[in-house]
Amino acid sequence: MQTTSSVGVTETPGDTTAGGPNHPAVGNTDLCAIASEAAGRTISPSLYNVDLAPTKAAGRKWTSYSIFTLWANDVHSLGNYAFAIGLFSLGLGGWQILVALGIGATLLFALLNFSGFMGQKTGVPFPVMSRISFGIRGAQIASLVRGAVAVAWFGIQTYLASVVLRVMLVAMAPGLKDLDSNSILGLSTLGWLSFVALWIIQLVIVSFGMEMIRKYEAFAGPIILVTMAAIAVWVFIEAGGAIQWSGIKGLEGADMWLTIFAGGALWVSIYGTFVLNFCDFTRSSVSRKSIVKGNFWGIPINMLVFGAIVVVMAGGQYKINGTVIESPSDIVQSIPNTLLLVLACLALLILTIAVNLMANFVAPVYALTNLFPRHLNFRKAAWVSGTIGLIILPWNLYNNPIVIVYFLGGLGALLGPLFGVVMADYWLVRRGKVNVPELYTDDPKGAYFYKRGVNPKAIIAMLPAAALAIAIAFIPGLAPAAPFAWFIGAGVAALTYFAVADKKQAHEDVSGEPIAVASTH
């Protein structure tokens, strides 16, 4: 096989798109024919294109720093600050919050490594990875559930960022406040202008593909860390060098430890989406070592820094005026200096865009590409996903507790069982052995065709675990177990799948290099 290109087609230097190598004279059907010849088996156009194909091992660019900056951005998201500050409101003091976050960080470090190793070895994105356990067609279930959660939150996070932008614009030009008093479909004129501006900026970035996302995360990471640390120092100085270190509700004994462990479990649940599709990023990682190193500095170390900032912000503000803030944006709005307020708002905007790109954009883009591989590449899927995030009017979703709790919460409860099935199948049943080329064939004799493209054993394992997780999340009588719903769902699904799976079946370990594409998309 030629090594001058991905799947044997010579590339013209610089001739690339966001979706991968751009060969104007070679359609997806022709690429599949070339890949079929290279792999020695039929590669289906309904399962393969340059975005879904495995990445070549040579030329991967995601280093440990790239992975670290993912977490440098995502851990310090406004939503995470709101959650962690909420632990202060529940009555946990400084050291107790740090312990809760430390428990969650330790568990996440392990889960993300196992999930990341899968992507680094196979080079495939999550929708393709889920074909291993769910089948070449059943994988649509997993990828669409993950994508649906993400596309809704993409719109909501963009709306929340637009609120910060509105604050910044009014601070810079007070006359704009007049544009913020009307309502058009639930949003003011200034609100619409802010939302659409941020919507376009994110779509432009994503249009340049995963490599541009990597570069943006690397740019944003240090800015976020410095900004959040600076805000914490400012609060500490304003509080006279003292913070509220102990819990404001005096929790002790069993109640205290239950709240600590619940906080740690919920911290993992927040990342239930990310541990599921972390392979979308690690498929371009240079080595396992880079994943472990990036995760180590980005998860336990970075999360402890995050926890320290939370304790200083919440405890310091409580010392100042006896109130508990909801997020850093509350502090930013109180900054008396206009220049500093604008700079802080810019940093929060950079942060929110960074979080949105990796947590809420990549998953639906790959899900849509997986659904329509003949018609959508990365760039087209990004615009479709972004458009959906706009037309659902996400500010109305955010302001509707029923939608947030029951729709998004219900979908979120399914992520634990999905994770349990995928991980049990890959690590316990197959012991990491994957025939990568067969992930792209619809031959009934293929390893992942199962029954009409769906693995019934995966569905059998997932459904009762999903029902249990949803029941725990929503039935009031089961409220004490609600923080642990993700773990319960994942554990039940994993154990059930392992029990019903054929553990005597031999599994082949076949590289996807013959049909791989260059890691530039």
XYZ file of C-alpha atoms in Angstrom:
521
model
C 0.000 0.000 0.000
C 1.229 3.503 -0.804
C 2.163 5.711 2.126
C 1.802 8.996 0.291
C -1.747 9.502 1.537
C -4.514 8.314 3.770
C -6.212 5.309 2.094
C -3.772 5.374 -0.791
C -4.766 8.614 -2.523
C -1.972 11.110 -3.076
C -2.745 14.452 -1.480
C -1.968 17.838 -2.895
C -0.036 19.883 -0.307
C -2.404 22.190 1.526
C -5.425 20.551 -0.070
C -7.427 19.902 3.071
C -10.767 20.756 4.592
C -12.111 20.608 8.108
C -13.416 17.156 7.370
C -10.078 15.707 6.395
C -8.191 15.199 3.103
C -10.059 16.886 0.290
C -9.870 14.988 -2.965
C -12.148 16.793 -5.449
C -12.004 13.957 -7.968
C -12.522 11.190 -5.440
C -15.951 10.750 -3.859
C -16.736 8.790 -0.724
C -17.715 5.718 -2.741
C -14.353 5.769 -4.508
C -12.526 6.227 -1.214
C -14.380 3.213 0.161
C -13.343 1.201 -2.899
C -9.700 2.155 -2.308
C -10.039 1.320 1.396
C -11.702 -2.009 0.550
C -8.750 -2.971 -1.646
C -6.287 -1.950 1.066
C -8.133 -3.814 3.830
C -8.975 -6.916 1.807
C -12.667 -6.654 2.704
C -15.676 -4.560 1.682
C -15.745 -1.096 3.267
C -19.255 0.369 3.177
C -19.914 4.023 2.184
C -22.685 4.026 4.792
C -20.114 3.418 7.525
C -16.941 5.104 6.316
C -15.729 8.538 5.277
C -12.613 10.583 6.003
C -14.017 11.796 9.335
C -15.106 8.408 10.651
C -12.014 6.545 9.403
C -9.285 5.666 11.908
C -6.399 8.125 12.184
C -2.897 7.098 11.171
C -0.528 6.544 14.084
C 2.130 8.676 12.409
C 1.543 12.414 12.459
C -0.797 12.605 15.458
C -0.554 15.956 17.241
C -2.476 15.689 20.512
C 0.262 15.759 23.151
C -0.045 15.685 26.931
C -0.246 19.502 26.847
C -3.150 19.336 24.390
C -5.058 17.049 26.751
C -4.117 19.130 29.781
C -5.541 22.265 28.147
C -8.819 20.422 27.487
C -9.199 20.078 31.244
C -7.692 23.498 31.992
C -10.682 24.894 30.119
C -13.444 22.451 30.932
C -12.773 22.090 34.665
C -12.928 25.863 35.070
C -16.252 26.228 33.265
C -18.884 28.477 34.814
C -21.175 25.477 35.273
C -18.536 23.641 37.288
C -17.945 26.687 39.461
C -21.685 26.936 40.091
C -21.732 23.255 41.090
C -18.711 23.464 43.399
C -19.923 26.684 45.021
C -23.217 24.858 45.541
C -21.333 22.434 47.796
C -20.504 25.445 49.979
C -24.199 26.314 50.055
C -24.992 22.741 51.134
C -22.825 23.272 54.181
C -19.414 21.886 53.223
C -16.394 23.850 54.396
C -13.078 24.394 52.659
C -11.344 21.086 53.374
C -14.562 19.143 52.828
C -15.041 20.630 49.350
C -11.446 19.751 48.499
C -11.983 16.163 49.674
C -15.188 15.836 47.617
C -13.472 17.155 44.492
C -10.437 14.975 45.216
C -12.603 11.836 45.355
C -14.280 12.763 42.086
C -10.947 13.629 40.454
C -9.382 10.288 41.415
C -12.285 8.339 39.927
C -12.315 10.497 36.800
C -8.586 10.078 36.285
C -9.006 6.301 36.134
C -12.157 6.333 33.972
C -10.752 8.831 31.480
C -7.531 6.864 31.091
C -9.415 3.665 30.240
C -11.683 5.550 27.840
C -8.791 7.454 26.297
C -6.665 4.361 25.709
C -9.433 2.972 23.488
C -9.265 5.969 21.184
C -5.475 6.075 21.084
C -5.238 2.422 20.072
C -7.964 2.290 17.438
C -7.878 5.882 16.177
C -11.671 5.980 15.799
C -14.281 8.474 17.114
C -16.967 7.499 19.606
C -19.769 6.641 17.122
C -17.433 4.104 15.497
C -16.092 2.911 18.851
C -19.626 2.123 20.008
C -20.083 -0.172 16.993
C -17.852 -2.675 18.792
C -20.426 -3.357 21.496
C -23.713 -2.143 19.967
C -23.175 -3.215 16.350
C -22.657 -1.201 13.184
C -26.286 0.027 13.245
C -27.021 -0.168 16.963
C -24.211 2.314 17.538
C -26.560 5.026 16.292
C -28.392 4.734 19.628
C -25.302 5.552 21.650
C -24.015 8.348 19.431
C -27.406 10.052 19.024
C -28.142 10.023 22.779
C -24.718 11.565 23.438
C -25.187 14.023 20.562
C -28.698 15.090 21.619
C -27.516 15.981 25.123
C -24.568 17.907 23.695
C -26.420 19.912 21.052
C -28.948 21.164 23.612
C -26.181 22.195 25.996
C -24.281 23.841 23.137
C -27.203 26.192 22.663
C -27.634 26.761 26.391
C -23.927 27.463 26.977
C -23.877 29.850 24.021
C -26.834 31.675 25.582
C -25.063 31.888 28.961
C -21.971 33.258 27.228
C -24.139 35.825 25.445
C -25.319 37.078 28.859
C -21.685 37.758 29.797
C -21.166 39.500 26.446
C -24.201 41.702 27.083
C -22.775 42.737 30.482
C -19.465 43.608 28.827
C -21.066 45.578 25.984
C -23.285 47.610 28.325
C -20.262 48.354 30.532
C -18.356 49.614 27.467
C -21.317 51.484 25.934
C -24.097 52.188 28.488
C -26.375 53.426 25.713
C -26.772 49.830 24.521
C -28.881 49.118 27.598
C -31.909 50.392 25.684
C -31.528 47.427 23.309
C -31.713 45.027 26.253
C -35.223 45.850 27.452
C -37.457 44.330 24.753
C -38.247 40.703 23.961
C -38.202 38.868 20.613
C -38.989 35.156 21.044
C -37.766 35.428 24.625
C -34.554 37.366 23.939
C -33.833 41.100 23.725
C -32.380 42.752 20.628
C -28.971 42.986 22.325
C -29.399 39.416 23.466
C -29.999 38.266 19.889
C -27.014 40.210 18.582
C -24.775 38.767 21.311
C -26.029 35.213 20.846
C -25.727 35.216 17.055
C -22.241 36.763 17.202
C -20.977 34.038 19.534
C -22.824 31.379 17.521
C -21.025 32.468 14.336
C -17.615 32.660 16.045
C -17.924 29.081 17.310
C -19.090 27.746 13.951
C -16.186 29.417 12.177
C -13.701 27.832 14.604
C -15.264 24.373 14.270
C -15.350 24.715 10.481
C -11.560 24.365 10.521
C -11.814 20.980 12.245
C -10.323 19.244 15.254
C -6.871 20.714 14.692
C -8.243 24.249 15.093
C -10.098 23.139 18.224
C -6.814 21.784 19.612
C -5.089 25.106 18.919
C -7.927 27.121 20.465
C -7.896 24.996 23.628
C -4.121 25.446 23.902
C -4.579 29.221 23.564
C -7.467 29.469 26.029
C -6.159 27.192 28.797
C -3.495 29.483 30.323
C -5.782 32.531 30.020
C -8.501 30.823 32.036
C -6.184 29.610 34.789
C -4.609 33.049 35.216
C -7.977 34.857 35.135
C -9.685 32.633 37.685
C -6.674 32.774 39.996
C -6.636 36.576 39.669
C -10.338 36.826 40.555
C -9.750 34.631 43.616
C -6.812 36.820 44.722
C -8.953 39.952 44.268
C -11.734 38.472 46.419
C -9.193 37.387 49.061
C -7.800 40.930 49.257
C -11.297 42.451 49.376
C -12.125 40.075 52.244
C -9.164 41.368 54.237
C -7.099 38.231 53.805
C -9.660 35.957 55.470
C -12.191 33.422 54.187
C -15.039 31.358 55.618
C -13.174 28.051 55.959
C -15.731 26.036 57.904
C -19.152 24.993 56.588
C -21.948 27.504 56.995
C -24.386 24.817 58.166
C -22.093 22.942 60.534
C -22.437 19.487 58.950
C -20.841 16.732 61.003
C -20.530 12.958 61.154
C -22.518 10.804 58.741
C -24.354 13.752 57.140
C -21.056 15.446 56.378
C -19.466 12.357 54.793
C -22.603 11.511 52.822
C -22.571 15.039 51.362
C -18.837 14.745 50.607
C -19.206 11.419 48.763
C -22.356 12.626 47.007
C -20.442 15.685 45.839
C -17.619 13.479 44.527
C -20.097 11.201 42.719
C -21.936 14.148 41.159
C -18.584 15.562 40.028
C -18.034 12.343 38.056
C -21.607 12.454 36.734
C -20.974 15.924 35.325
C -18.260 14.324 33.202
C -20.472 11.370 32.242
C -20.642 12.829 28.744
C -16.908 13.283 28.432
C -15.816 9.868 29.679
C -18.115 8.412 27.039
C -16.631 10.170 24.000
C -13.108 11.045 25.182
C -11.859 8.897 22.290
C -12.986 11.686 19.925
C -9.885 13.536 21.152
C -7.470 10.756 22.078
C -7.797 9.173 18.625
C -5.180 11.778 17.690
C -3.011 11.291 20.810
C 0.640 10.507 20.227
C 0.828 7.802 22.924
C -0.790 6.299 26.013
C 1.793 8.129 28.087
C 0.587 11.473 26.731
C -2.957 10.603 27.823
C -1.924 9.645 31.347
C 0.332 12.677 31.751
C -2.245 15.098 30.319
C -4.993 13.606 32.474
C -2.809 13.684 35.599
C -2.064 17.389 35.357
C -5.510 18.198 33.989
C -7.667 16.174 36.386
C -6.363 15.614 39.955
C -3.842 18.487 39.985
C -5.931 20.996 38.051
C -9.076 20.062 39.968
C -7.376 20.720 43.292
C -6.328 24.148 41.991
C -9.925 24.628 40.877
C -11.124 23.585 44.340
C -8.787 26.055 46.033
C -10.096 28.872 43.816
C -13.688 27.871 44.638
C -12.992 27.867 48.374
C -11.363 31.309 48.222
C -14.098 32.784 45.993
C -17.048 31.408 47.953
C -15.489 31.720 51.390
C -14.063 35.169 50.684
C -17.303 36.572 49.312
C -19.158 35.158 52.320
C -16.738 37.002 54.598
C -17.298 40.227 52.642
C -21.093 40.429 52.823
C -22.480 37.158 54.195
C -23.865 36.001 50.848
C -23.093 32.899 48.779
C -22.365 33.635 45.118
C -23.704 31.367 42.384
C -20.778 31.635 39.923
C -17.689 33.762 39.157
C -19.838 35.918 36.860
C -21.492 37.332 40.004
C -18.083 38.552 41.166
C -17.138 39.871 37.737
C -20.273 42.045 37.586
C -19.258 43.655 40.882
C -15.777 44.700 39.699
C -15.778 48.522 40.001
C -13.118 49.163 37.335
C -14.602 49.085 33.805
C -11.352 47.990 32.140
C -10.867 45.095 34.556
C -14.544 44.135 34.203
C -14.208 44.038 30.402
C -11.012 41.952 30.589
C -12.660 39.517 33.014
C -15.710 39.227 30.750
C -13.471 38.531 27.746
C -11.759 35.756 29.672
C -15.114 34.218 30.618
C -16.188 34.367 26.957
C -12.960 32.666 25.847
C -13.570 30.033 28.518
C -17.191 29.349 27.602
C -16.360 29.010 23.913
C -13.515 26.607 24.751
C -15.820 24.457 26.893
C -18.574 24.500 24.300
C -16.291 23.468 21.453
C -14.960 20.357 23.132
C -17.850 19.293 25.360
C -20.906 20.211 23.304
C -19.876 20.492 19.655
C -17.605 17.582 18.763
C -20.017 14.840 19.895
C -23.060 15.923 17.819
C -20.828 16.618 14.808
C -19.515 13.051 14.851
C -23.008 11.696 15.589
C -24.441 13.442 12.520
C -21.482 12.404 10.372
C -22.007 8.823 11.517
C -25.722 9.057 10.670
C -25.163 10.465 7.161
C -21.566 9.603 6.155
C -22.361 9.872 2.437
C -23.634 13.438 2.742
C -21.994 15.088 5.766
C -18.386 15.784 6.595
C -17.090 17.485 9.740
C -17.746 21.019 8.470
C -21.260 20.379 7.151
C -22.233 18.451 10.286
C -20.944 21.335 12.409
C -23.266 23.789 10.662
C -26.220 21.410 10.950
C -25.518 20.869 14.656
C -25.058 24.581 15.284
C -28.274 25.404 13.435
C -30.208 22.951 15.601
C -28.658 24.620 18.653
C -30.062 27.935 17.413
C -33.572 26.992 16.306
C -34.396 25.245 19.606
C -34.242 28.727 21.232
C -32.024 27.428 24.070
C -32.739 30.330 26.446
C -36.330 29.104 26.685
C -35.065 25.579 27.430
C -32.750 26.917 30.128
C -35.585 28.841 31.754
C -37.875 25.796 31.736
C -37.074 23.497 34.700
C -39.204 20.705 33.222
C -37.053 20.549 30.082
C -33.779 20.735 31.989
C -34.725 18.175 34.603
C -36.817 15.660 32.702
C -35.595 15.840 29.103
C -31.911 16.614 29.495
C -31.759 14.895 32.872
C -33.419 11.800 31.446
C -31.033 11.639 28.511
C -28.119 12.230 30.881
C -29.200 9.264 32.990
C -28.692 7.036 29.933
C -25.013 7.926 29.643
C -23.942 5.774 32.605
C -25.460 2.563 31.177
C -23.979 3.336 27.756
C -20.562 3.756 29.313
C -20.949 0.523 31.300
C -21.751 -1.539 28.205
C -18.972 -0.051 26.055
C -16.301 -0.439 28.734
C -17.329 -3.951 29.823
C -17.343 -5.145 26.224
C -13.977 -3.607 25.331
C -11.955 -4.300 28.490
C -13.592 -7.328 30.134
C -14.996 -9.362 27.235
C -12.610 -8.530 24.382
C -9.588 -7.635 26.521
C -8.854 -4.723 24.215
C -8.850 -6.742 20.987
C -10.565 -4.957 18.084
C -10.737 -5.741 14.378
C -10.802 -2.120 13.252
C -11.456 -2.640 9.492
C -14.556 -4.730 10.321
C -16.080 -1.707 12.032
C -16.647 -0.337 8.547
C -18.172 -3.341 6.779
C -21.855 -4.208 6.529
C -21.107 -7.782 5.525
C -23.485 -10.038 7.542
C -20.452 -12.181 8.359
C -18.627 -9.194 9.841
C -17.514 -9.279 13.465
C -19.790 -6.387 14.458
C -22.859 -7.088 12.331
C -24.514 -9.206 15.057
C -28.246 -9.380 14.176
C -29.147 -6.929 11.409
C -26.396 -4.629 12.621
C -27.537 -4.554 16.258
C -26.107 -6.440 19.229
C -29.188 -7.582 21.206
C -27.068 -8.390 24.266
C -25.967 -4.773 24.529
C -29.606 -3.650 24.393
C -30.576 -6.273 26.994
C -27.861 -4.948 29.302
C -28.616 -1.297 28.712
C -32.406 -1.125 29.065
C -32.860 -2.299 32.683
C -29.830 -0.278 33.801
C -31.221 2.804 32.052
C -34.658 2.289 33.635
C -33.029 1.976 37.055
C -30.867 5.074 36.556
C -33.862 7.152 35.423
C -35.968 5.909 38.343
C -33.240 6.834 40.819
C -32.866 10.264 39.237
C -36.568 11.152 39.279
C -38.464 9.190 41.957
C -38.545 11.300 45.149
C -38.333 8.251 47.420
C -34.989 7.327 45.868
C -33.545 10.828 46.246
C -30.717 9.759 48.637
C -29.321 7.542 45.853
C -29.725 10.182 43.112
C -26.138 11.507 43.315
C -24.910 7.972 42.588
C -27.284 7.275 39.656
C -24.506 7.418 37.049
C -22.409 4.842 38.907
C -25.369 2.570 39.576
C -26.470 2.695 35.934
C -22.944 2.086 34.632
C -22.291 -0.720 37.120
C -25.556 -2.566 36.506
C -25.112 -2.313 32.717
C -21.502 -3.521 32.875
C -22.307 -6.489 35.132
C -25.366 -7.465 33.077
C -23.449 -7.270 29.822
C -20.578 -9.308 31.192
C -23.067 -11.927 32.417
C -24.858 -12.336 29.066
C -21.847 -11.899 26.741
C -20.167 -14.851 25.042
C -16.850 -14.897 26.868
C -15.556 -17.967 25.003
C -15.631 -16.327 21.597
C -12.197 -15.603 20.104
C -11.533 -11.981 19.148
C -9.080 -10.724 16.553
C -6.859 -7.709 17.060
C -6.466 -6.121 13.622
C -4.985 -2.659 13.029
C -6.896 -0.019 11.096
C -3.739 1.419 9.509
C -4.543 0.139 5.968
C -7.721 2.252 5.876
C -6.532 5.085 8.141
C -6.463 8.770 7.230
C -3.924 11.397 8.177
C -4.571 12.932 11.580
C -5.272 16.423 10.295
C -9.054 16.627 10.709
